[in-house]
Amino acid sequence: TAMKIGAAGERADAVLAAFQNATDAKTKAALLRPLGAIVKAMGGGPRVYEVVKSALSHNDAQVRDAAVRCLADWPDATPATILLELAERDTESAHHTLVLRGGIRMAAGVAAGRDRSSLDVVAYFKQANRVVQTVEEKMALVSGLGSLKQIEGLQMLEPYLGDPELQNEAALAVIQIAPALAATEHAAAVKGVLEKIAKATLDPVIRNRSRMIAKDIPPKPQT
């Protein structure tokens, strides 16, 4: 029903008002899900964001849970910093993987140019790299780093090339960012990593792709 409203900026108004007027926690928690869906469909809005963010400090666990889930699925990088703070603050939380995956997705969107947020993606990925714990979280990070076409992205990916559970995903991420880095002063470093991948990987597709990209990068001139 909300999506039938012509003015996109007004589509969340009715649900937002209902949320703010609700006096019981169960209703508030229930309203956060459709509110998040409307925002996801029409794009984020600062007014809605502030209301959802304030729900993170609600005295009811159901409301806090719904607010975290709403922010983790936010369509732009506005909540990225808060999500990372949540992950850092409580490493044992049931939301740890959820908020990390959401924040990394947002940072990757900024790194890829899909989101014009002012988020410092290099700093964000470095911090997330210190917080990830499980294979699932590390996989999300490695995949996100495939959008970070800066030398820091390559540096963060290198250690994962030695992890049997993550090496193929890390290799694919390196292959994804290598062409952009090959045209910079970091070409030699990129070539070296690609050659290592070609020698170490058992995947023929990854091996051939890394060899082809490395072959096109000229060797470092002798001094």
XYZ file of N, CA and C in Angstrom:
669
model
N 0.835 -1.197 0.000
C 0.000 0.000 0.000
C 0.872 1.249 0.000
N 1.923 1.236 0.805
C 2.812 2.399 0.882
C 3.446 2.703 -0.466
N 3.765 1.655 -1.230
C 4.440 1.865 -2.510
C 3.523 2.490 -3.559
N 2.218 2.547 -3.297
C 1.282 3.187 -4.232
C 1.283 4.706 -4.092
N 1.898 5.197 -3.029
C 1.971 6.649 -2.828
C 2.946 7.231 -3.837
N 2.502 8.207 -4.590
C 3.312 8.751 -5.681
C 4.622 9.367 -5.243
N 4.605 10.149 -4.191
C 5.823 10.820 -3.719
C 6.646 9.848 -2.883
N 7.797 9.466 -3.413
C 8.618 8.462 -2.736
C 8.991 8.871 -1.319
N 9.220 10.154 -1.102
C 9.619 10.625 0.209
C 8.539 10.529 1.262
N 7.288 10.253 0.843
C 6.183 10.175 1.798
C 5.726 8.742 2.047
N 6.326 7.785 1.376
C 5.838 6.411 1.461
C 5.999 5.792 2.838
N 6.996 6.221 3.555
C 7.223 5.640 4.889
C 6.475 6.373 5.995
N 5.825 7.491 5.662
C 5.253 8.364 6.692
C 4.249 7.659 7.602
N 3.319 6.910 7.008
C 2.257 6.285 7.811
C 2.829 5.250 8.770
N 3.745 4.411 8.279
C 4.338 3.374 9.129
C 5.236 4.022 10.182
N 5.947 5.068 9.777
C 6.817 5.773 10.716
C 5.994 6.394 11.848
N 4.877 7.015 11.492
C 4.007 7.617 12.505
C 3.433 6.548 13.432
N 3.037 5.412 12.851
C 2.498 4.321 13.664
C 3.546 3.801 14.644
N 4.779 3.714 14.156
C 5.870 3.251 15.028
C 6.083 4.228 16.186
N 6.117 5.496 15.875
C 6.373 6.501 16.909
C 5.215 6.603 17.904
N 4.007 6.334 17.436
C 2.830 6.434 18.316
C 2.565 5.156 19.106
N 3.173 4.053 18.680
C 2.933 2.776 19.364
C 3.472 2.843 20.791
N 2.720 2.292 21.709
C 3.124 2.347 23.121
C 3.656 1.013 23.632
N 3.431 -0.082 22.893
C 3.931 -1.377 23.355
C 5.056 -1.861 22.443
N 5.988 -2.563 23.049
C 7.198 -2.999 22.349
C 6.888 -3.968 21.209
N 5.906 -4.848 21.399
C 5.591 -5.834 20.376
C 5.160 -5.153 19.077
N 4.352 -4.111 19.191
C 3.903 -3.371 18.003
C 5.071 -2.639 17.358
N 5.887 -2.014 18.164
C 7.045 -1.304 17.619
C 7.959 -2.259 16.849
N 8.234 -3.415 17.426
C 9.096 -4.393 16.767
C 8.480 -4.864 15.450
N 7.165 -5.080 15.461
C 6.487 -5.551 14.254
C 6.509 -4.506 13.140
N 6.450 -3.235 13.504
C 6.411 -2.170 12.501
C 7.772 -1.892 11.867
N 8.850 -2.279 12.531
C 10.179 -2.017 11.977
C 10.445 -2.832 10.721
N 9.857 -4.011 10.618
C 10.086 -4.837 9.422
C 9.495 -4.198 8.165
N 8.212 -3.818 8.144
C 7.692 -3.141 6.944
C 8.345 -1.785 6.716
N 8.720 -1.101 7.779
C 9.392 0.184 7.617
C 10.713 -0.011 6.880
N 11.456 -1.044 7.262
C 12.705 -1.353 6.580
C 12.488 -1.730 5.131
N 11.419 -2.471 4.852
C 11.123 -2.882 3.476
C 10.800 -1.682 2.592
N 10.055 -0.728 3.144
C 9.721 0.489 2.387
C 10.988 1.275 2.084
N 11.845 1.436 3.083
C 13.094 2.176 2.896
C 13.970 1.485 1.855
N 14.044 0.162 1.923
C 14.865 -0.581 0.969
C 14.364 -0.399 -0.455
N 13.048 -0.317 -0.615
C 12.469 -0.183 -1.950
C 12.607 1.227 -2.506
N 12.568 2.234 -1.645
C 12.567 3.609 -2.143
C 13.887 4.328 -1.903
N 14.802 3.702 -1.131
C 16.050 4.365 -0.765
C 15.968 4.887 0.656
N 17.145 5.103 1.252
C 17.183 5.558 2.638
C 16.686 6.974 2.804
N 16.346 7.313 4.003
C 15.904 8.668 4.323
C 16.408 9.040 5.696
N 16.960 10.240 5.871
C 17.541 10.617 7.167
C 16.543 10.601 8.318
N 15.291 10.976 8.036
C 14.290 11.017 9.113
C 13.990 9.607 9.612
N 13.797 8.691 8.680
C 13.524 7.300 9.062
C 14.749 6.700 9.740
N 15.906 7.002 9.198
C 17.140 6.456 9.758
C 17.315 6.841 11.224
N 17.073 8.096 11.547
C 17.247 8.557 12.926
C 16.295 7.846 13.870
N 15.071 7.590 13.403
C 14.099 6.895 14.247
C 14.530 5.448 14.488
N 14.959 4.778 13.412
C 15.395 3.380 13.551
C 16.644 3.301 14.425
N 17.566 4.223 14.217
C 18.792 4.226 15.028
C 18.474 4.399 16.508
N 17.517 5.262 16.807
C 17.157 5.485 18.213
C 16.577 4.217 18.841
N 15.992 3.350 18.007
C 15.406 2.109 18.524
C 16.480 1.127 18.987
N 17.730 1.368 18.634
C 18.814 0.501 19.091
C 18.999 0.566 20.607
N 18.560 1.661 21.195
C 18.706 1.825 22.648
C 17.379 1.610 23.386
N 16.395 1.030 22.702
C 15.108 0.767 23.345
C 15.295 -0.244 24.472
N 14.445 -0.171 25.472
C 14.597 -1.068 26.626
C 14.079 -2.472 26.374
N 13.471 -2.718 25.222
C 12.952 -4.050 24.909
C 13.858 -4.734 23.881
N 14.220 -5.988 24.158
C 15.142 -6.721 23.284
C 14.545 -6.957 21.897
N 13.230 -7.170 21.817
C 12.587 -7.393 20.522
C 12.734 -6.177 19.616
N 12.551 -5.005 20.179
C 12.667 -3.770 19.403
C 14.112 -3.566 18.959
N 15.055 -3.801 19.865
C 16.473 -3.657 19.511
C 16.855 -4.621 18.401
N 16.380 -5.857 18.500
C 16.671 -6.866 17.480
C 16.132 -6.437 16.114
N 14.891 -5.968 16.093
C 14.277 -5.527 14.835
C 15.013 -4.324 14.248
N 15.477 -3.418 15.115
C 16.209 -2.240 14.649
C 17.539 -2.637 14.033
N 18.239 -3.571 14.657
C 19.518 -4.046 14.115
C 19.313 -4.673 12.743
N 18.295 -5.495 12.615
C 18.020 -6.166 11.339
C 17.628 -5.164 10.263
N 16.897 -4.151 10.656
C 16.494 -3.112 9.705
C 17.727 -2.355 9.197
N 18.624 -1.979 10.090
C 19.816 -1.225 9.698
C 20.790 -2.077 8.897
N 20.885 -3.366 9.224
C 21.796 -4.254 8.497
C 21.374 -4.433 7.047
N 20.104 -4.184 6.760
C 19.585 -4.337 5.397
C 19.352 -2.985 4.722
N 19.897 -1.928 5.292
C 19.691 -0.570 4.785
C 20.242 -0.448 3.359
N 19.583 0.330 2.491
C 19.983 0.365 1.074
C 21.237 1.178 0.754
N 21.708 1.987 1.690
C 22.945 2.729 1.449
C 23.855 2.602 2.661
N 24.985 3.297 2.623
C 26.018 3.093 3.649
C 25.830 3.952 4.889
N 24.695 4.595 5.043
C 24.476 5.457 6.204
C 24.742 4.748 7.542
N 24.260 3.497 7.737
C 24.480 2.864 9.043
C 25.794 2.086 9.142
N 26.640 2.138 8.127
C 27.818 1.263 8.088
C 28.688 1.393 9.335
N 28.973 2.618 9.747
C 29.840 2.832 10.903
C 29.208 2.287 12.179
N 27.916 2.505 12.342
C 27.221 1.996 13.532
C 27.237 0.469 13.552
N 27.055 -0.151 12.400
C 27.062 -1.609 12.330
C 28.429 -2.160 12.741
N 29.492 -1.502 12.305
C 30.833 -1.953 12.679
C 31.073 -1.763 14.176
N 30.562 -0.675 14.714
C 30.675 -0.441 16.158
C 29.944 -1.533 16.946
N 28.783 -1.937 16.446
C 28.033 -3.008 17.104
C 28.823 -4.311 17.086
N 29.465 -4.597 15.964
C 30.254 -5.826 15.839
C 31.460 -5.807 16.765
N 32.069 -4.645 16.902
C 33.242 -4.512 17.774
C 32.864 -4.596 19.247
N 31.711 -4.036 19.566
C 31.296 -3.924 20.963
C 30.931 -5.270 21.572
N 30.325 -6.128 20.777
C 29.868 -7.405 21.316
C 30.197 -8.517 20.336
N 31.369 -9.106 20.494
C 31.817 -10.135 19.558
C 31.055 -11.443 19.723
N 30.348 -11.594 20.843
C 29.596 -12.831 21.087
C 28.121 -12.694 20.720
N 27.719 -11.527 20.256
C 26.315 -11.288 19.968
C 25.819 -12.163 18.821
N 24.545 -12.519 18.894
C 23.924 -13.278 17.804
C 23.858 -12.450 16.532
N 24.001 -11.142 16.677
C 23.934 -10.247 15.523
C 25.297 -10.017 14.872
N 26.347 -10.599 15.432
C 27.713 -10.273 14.997
C 27.888 -10.463 13.492
N 27.537 -11.638 12.992
C 27.684 -11.914 11.564
C 26.745 -11.038 10.742
N 25.530 -10.856 11.228
C 24.536 -10.056 10.505
C 25.020 -8.635 10.267
N 25.520 -7.978 11.321
C 25.923 -6.581 11.185
C 27.217 -6.455 10.380
N 28.109 -7.435 10.513
C 29.342 -7.395 9.722
C 29.046 -7.553 8.239
N 28.200 -8.516 7.904
C 27.852 -8.735 6.494
C 27.163 -7.503 5.914
N 26.270 -6.905 6.703
C 25.576 -5.710 6.227
C 26.528 -4.557 5.999
N 27.413 -4.305 6.967
C 28.365 -3.209 6.833
C 29.349 -3.416 5.696
N 29.837 -4.643 5.545
C 30.775 -4.945 4.454
C 30.100 -4.766 3.107
N 28.842 -5.186 3.010
C 28.091 -4.977 1.762
C 28.016 -3.494 1.430
N 27.768 -2.676 2.442
C 27.672 -1.229 2.226
C 29.020 -0.646 1.806
N 30.093 -1.058 2.478
C 31.430 -0.565 2.134
C 31.813 -0.977 0.721
N 31.454 -2.191 0.334
C 31.745 -2.658 -1.023
C 30.988 -1.824 -2.060
N 29.767 -1.447 -1.726
C 28.994 -0.602 -2.631
C 29.637 0.756 -2.843
N 30.188 1.318 -1.765
C 30.892 2.601 -1.872
C 32.171 2.428 -2.682
N 32.930 1.357 -2.393
C 34.189 1.103 -3.099
C 33.963 0.899 -4.591
N 32.848 0.280 -4.935
C 32.541 0.004 -6.338
C 31.918 1.194 -7.061
N 31.601 2.257 -6.318
C 31.014 3.439 -6.924
C 29.509 3.398 -7.044
N 28.873 2.383 -6.455
C 27.411 2.298 -6.517
C 26.751 3.216 -5.496
N 27.512 3.622 -4.492
C 27.018 4.489 -3.425
C 28.012 5.629 -3.272
N 27.524 6.867 -3.288
C 28.401 8.029 -3.215
C 28.649 8.506 -1.793
N 28.493 7.620 -0.855
C 28.737 7.959 0.548
C 30.187 8.392 0.736
N 30.418 9.200 1.769
C 31.768 9.668 2.100
C 32.512 8.677 2.989
N 31.994 7.491 3.150
C 32.613 6.474 3.994
C 34.049 6.205 3.551
N 34.982 6.186 4.502
C 36.381 5.851 4.232
C 36.466 4.328 4.126
N 36.393 3.826 2.907
C 36.279 2.375 2.721
C 37.558 1.634 3.098
N 38.708 2.236 2.864
C 39.962 1.573 3.234
C 40.018 1.365 4.744
N 39.744 2.423 5.493
C 39.738 2.319 6.954
C 38.666 1.340 7.428
N 37.520 1.350 6.760
C 36.422 0.471 7.150
C 36.816 -0.989 6.972
N 37.371 -1.329 5.802
C 37.756 -2.713 5.555
C 38.876 -3.156 6.498
N 39.800 -2.264 6.801
C 40.885 -2.610 7.730
C 40.319 -2.948 9.108
N 39.365 -2.147 9.553
C 38.769 -2.403 10.862
C 37.937 -3.678 10.843
N 37.158 -3.869 9.790
C 36.358 -5.088 9.666
C 37.254 -6.320 9.622
N 38.408 -6.181 9.003
C 39.363 -7.291 8.908
C 39.860 -7.723 10.275
N 39.869 -6.803 11.229
C 40.299 -7.123 12.587
C 39.165 -7.728 13.416
N 37.943 -7.580 12.934
C 36.780 -8.006 13.720
C 36.213 -9.348 13.258
N 36.384 -9.686 11.966
C 35.796 -10.929 11.444
C 36.349 -12.130 12.204
N 35.487 -13.119 12.418
C 35.874 -14.293 13.197
C 35.607 -15.597 12.454
N 34.387 -15.778 11.992
C 34.002 -17.046 11.376
C 34.369 -17.071 9.898
N 34.321 -18.263 9.321
C 34.577 -18.409 7.882
C 33.563 -17.606 7.077
N 32.311 -17.626 7.535
C 31.268 -16.871 6.834
C 31.572 -15.374 6.823
N 32.005 -14.857 7.958
C 32.335 -13.432 8.040
C 33.554 -13.092 7.184
N 34.562 -13.954 7.228
C 35.766 -13.739 6.427
C 35.455 -13.828 4.932
N 34.560 -14.727 4.572
C 34.158 -14.862 3.172
C 33.478 -13.585 2.687
N 32.635 -13.000 3.527
C 31.973 -11.742 3.172
C 33.001 -10.632 2.999
N 33.996 -10.602 3.882
C 35.042 -9.584 3.786
C 35.853 -9.746 2.511
N 36.289 -10.967 2.230
C 37.095 -11.231 1.032
C 36.320 -10.858 -0.227
N 35.053 -11.222 -0.265
C 34.219 -10.869 -1.413
C 34.101 -9.356 -1.554
N 33.905 -8.655 -0.430
C 33.811 -7.200 -0.463
C 35.090 -6.542 -0.925
N 36.236 -7.121 -0.551
C 37.529 -6.557 -0.950
C 37.734 -6.618 -2.457
N 36.964 -7.443 -3.139
C 37.040 -7.492 -4.592
C 36.567 -6.208 -5.245
N 35.930 -5.324 -4.463
C 35.496 -4.020 -4.966
C 36.485 -2.912 -4.617
N 37.459 -3.223 -3.755
C 38.408 -2.208 -3.300
C 39.641 -2.220 -4.200
N 39.591 -1.422 -5.252
C 40.660 -1.435 -6.255
C 41.788 -0.489 -5.862
N 42.318 -0.761 -4.672
C 43.449 -0.013 -4.132
C 44.448 -1.006 -3.568
N 45.694 -0.579 -3.420
C 46.730 -1.500 -2.977
C 46.407 -2.088 -1.616
N 45.705 -1.336 -0.776
C 45.324 -1.860 0.536
C 44.428 -3.089 0.404
N 43.605 -3.111 -0.645
C 42.764 -4.272 -0.884
C 43.603 -5.506 -1.161
N 44.608 -5.363 -2.000
C 45.512 -6.468 -2.306
C 46.248 -6.930 -1.047
N 46.705 -5.979 -0.251
C 47.447 -6.313 0.969
C 46.586 -7.076 1.967
N 45.316 -6.716 2.059
C 44.425 -7.426 2.978
C 44.045 -8.807 2.458
N 44.035 -8.965 1.135
C 43.664 -10.246 0.543
C 44.787 -11.280 0.610
N 46.030 -10.829 0.571
C 47.161 -11.765 0.503
C 47.144 -12.841 1.585
N 46.929 -12.502 2.866
C 46.931 -13.557 3.884
C 45.864 -14.630 3.663
N 44.753 -14.253 3.066
C 43.670 -15.206 2.845
C 43.983 -16.186 1.715
N 44.992 -15.869 0.901
C 45.383 -16.791 -0.168
C 45.990 -18.065 0.397
N 46.433 -18.025 1.645
C 46.993 -19.205 2.289
C 45.998 -19.972 3.129
N 44.744 -19.536 3.142
C 43.702 -20.201 3.919
C 42.928 -21.147 3.003
N 43.007 -22.465 3.226
C 42.345 -23.428 2.326
C 40.852 -23.171 2.140
N 40.197 -22.627 3.181
C 38.749 -22.401 3.087
C 38.406 -21.121 2.332
N 39.397 -20.248 2.140
C 39.118 -18.939 1.553
C 39.991 -18.609 0.347
N 40.954 -19.459 0.030
C 41.947 -19.089 -0.971
C 41.349 -18.873 -2.364
N 40.381 -19.675 -2.755
C 39.785 -19.470 -4.082
C 39.022 -18.153 -4.164
N 38.251 -17.859 -3.113
C 37.506 -16.600 -3.082
C 38.478 -15.422 -3.054
N 39.561 -15.551 -2.292
C 40.565 -14.488 -2.227
C 41.254 -14.309 -3.579
N 41.551 -15.417 -4.238
C 42.186 -15.348 -5.554
C 41.281 -14.652 -6.569
N 40.011 -14.960 -6.526
C 39.057 -14.314 -7.437
C 38.967 -12.815 -7.160
N 39.024 -12.447 -5.878
C 38.993 -11.023 -5.521
C 40.247 -10.317 -6.035
N 41.405 -10.965 -5.924
C 42.645 -10.388 -6.454
C 42.532 -10.209 -7.965
N 42.021 -11.223 -8.643
C 41.844 -11.146 -10.094
C 40.908 -10.000 -10.467
N 39.914 -9.754 -9.620
C 38.947 -8.691 -9.879
C 39.572 -7.310 -9.798
N 40.482 -7.103 -8.846
C 41.057 -5.772 -8.661
C 42.381 -5.592 -9.398
N 42.991 -6.688 -9.858
C 44.322 -6.625 -10.466
C 44.421 -5.698 -11.681
N 43.470 -5.727 -12.628
C 43.610 -4.856 -13.803
C 43.705 -3.378 -13.448
N 42.972 -2.935 -12.439
C 43.025 -1.529 -12.046
C 44.371 -1.197 -11.411
N 44.912 -2.110 -10.620
C 46.192 -1.869 -9.950
C 47.382 -2.036 -10.885
N 47.182 -2.797 -11.960
C 48.273 -3.041 -12.904
C 48.723 -1.767 -13.609
N 47.869 -0.766 -13.631
C 48.201 0.498 -14.295
C 48.791 1.514 -13.321
N 49.141 1.074 -12.115
C 49.675 1.975 -11.092
C 51.120 1.599 -10.766
N 51.681 2.317 -9.812
C 53.048 2.022 -9.386
C 53.139 0.695 -8.623
N 51.997 0.079 -8.379
C 51.963 -1.194 -7.662
C 51.901 -2.387 -8.606
N 52.169 -2.165 -9.891
C 52.047 -3.225 -10.897
C 52.903 -4.438 -10.560
N 54.137 -4.210 -10.115
C 55.031 -5.327 -9.819
C 54.496 -6.194 -8.684
N 53.941 -5.550 -7.665
C 53.376 -6.297 -6.546
C 52.187 -7.136 -6.998
N 51.371 -6.552 -7.856
C 50.204 -7.271 -8.382
C 50.652 -8.471 -9.201
N 51.615 -8.253 -10.051
C 52.129 -9.336 -10.895
C 52.662 -10.482 -10.047
N 53.393 -10.141 -8.979
C 53.946 -11.167 -8.100
C 52.867 -11.995 -7.436
N 51.803 -11.346 -6.951
C 50.712 -12.071 -6.299
C 49.982 -12.959 -7.302
N 49.752 -12.456 -8.497
C 49.076 -13.252 -9.529
C 49.894 -14.488 -9.900
N 51.193 -14.328 -9.987
C 52.059 -15.469 -10.319
C 52.042 -16.511 -9.209
N 51.967 -16.052 -7.956
C 51.862 -16.985 -6.837
C 50.551 -17.748 -6.890
N 49.479 -17.048 -7.226
C 48.175 -17.696 -7.347
C 48.212 -18.758 -8.438
N 48.802 -18.412 -9.577
C 48.869 -19.344 -10.706
C 49.628 -20.618 -10.348
N 50.633 -20.498 -9.494
C 51.432 -21.666 -9.094
C 50.745 -22.490 -8.010
N 50.000 -21.823 -7.153
C 49.465 -22.501 -5.975
C 48.066 -23.075 -6.156
N 47.245 -22.454 -6.978
C 45.844 -22.868 -7.058
C 45.673 -24.172 -7.833
N 44.684 -24.942 -7.414
C 44.338 -26.173 -8.126
C 43.179 -25.950 -9.094
N 42.567 -24.774 -9.011
C 41.430 -24.458 -9.874
C 41.945 -23.992 -11.233
N 41.650 -24.716 -12.309
C 42.207 -24.358 -13.623
C 41.719 -23.015 -14.149
N 40.489 -22.648 -13.820
C 39.962 -21.361 -14.290
C 40.707 -20.216 -13.618
N 40.864 -20.302 -12.303
C 41.594 -19.263 -11.565
C 43.050 -19.218 -12.015
N 43.649 -20.381 -12.208
C 45.051 -20.443 -12.647
C 45.243 -19.750 -13.999
N 44.372 -20.044 -14.943
C 44.505 -19.457 -16.281
C 44.244 -17.954 -16.273
N 43.247 -17.541 -15.513
C 42.934 -16.098 -15.467
C 44.064 -15.314 -14.819
N 44.624 -15.840 -13.753
C 45.715 -15.125 -13.086
C 46.950 -15.073 -13.971
N 47.228 -16.150 -14.706
C 48.370 -16.167 -15.620
C 48.195 -15.149 -16.744
N 46.995 -15.081 -17.282
C 46.745 -14.159 -18.395
C 46.913 -12.706 -17.969
N 46.385 -12.363 -16.795
C 46.506 -10.981 -16.318
C 47.961 -10.665 -15.993
N 48.659 -11.610 -15.338
C 50.065 -11.394 -14.996
C 50.919 -11.229 -16.249
N 50.591 -11.980 -17.269
C 51.362 -11.923 -18.519
C 51.283 -10.544 -19.161
N 50.163 -9.877 -18.990
C 49.972 -8.553 -19.601
C 50.627 -7.429 -18.801
N 51.120 -7.745 -17.618
C 51.794 -6.727 -16.801
C 53.288 -6.807 -17.083
N 53.896 -5.755 -17.597
C 55.322 -5.815 -17.921
C 56.163 -5.999 -16.669
N 57.306 -6.665 -16.803
C 58.168 -6.860 -15.627
C 58.725 -5.540 -15.152
N 59.095 -5.506 -13.874
C 59.677 -4.282 -13.321
C 61.027 -4.023 -13.966
N 61.238 -2.811 -14.502
C 62.508 -2.525 -15.170
C 63.690 -2.631 -14.213
N 64.788 -3.181 -14.722
C 66.007 -3.321 -13.915
C 66.679 -1.952 -13.736
N 67.204 -1.717 -12.538
C 67.885 -0.450 -12.279
C 69.372 -0.685 -12.114
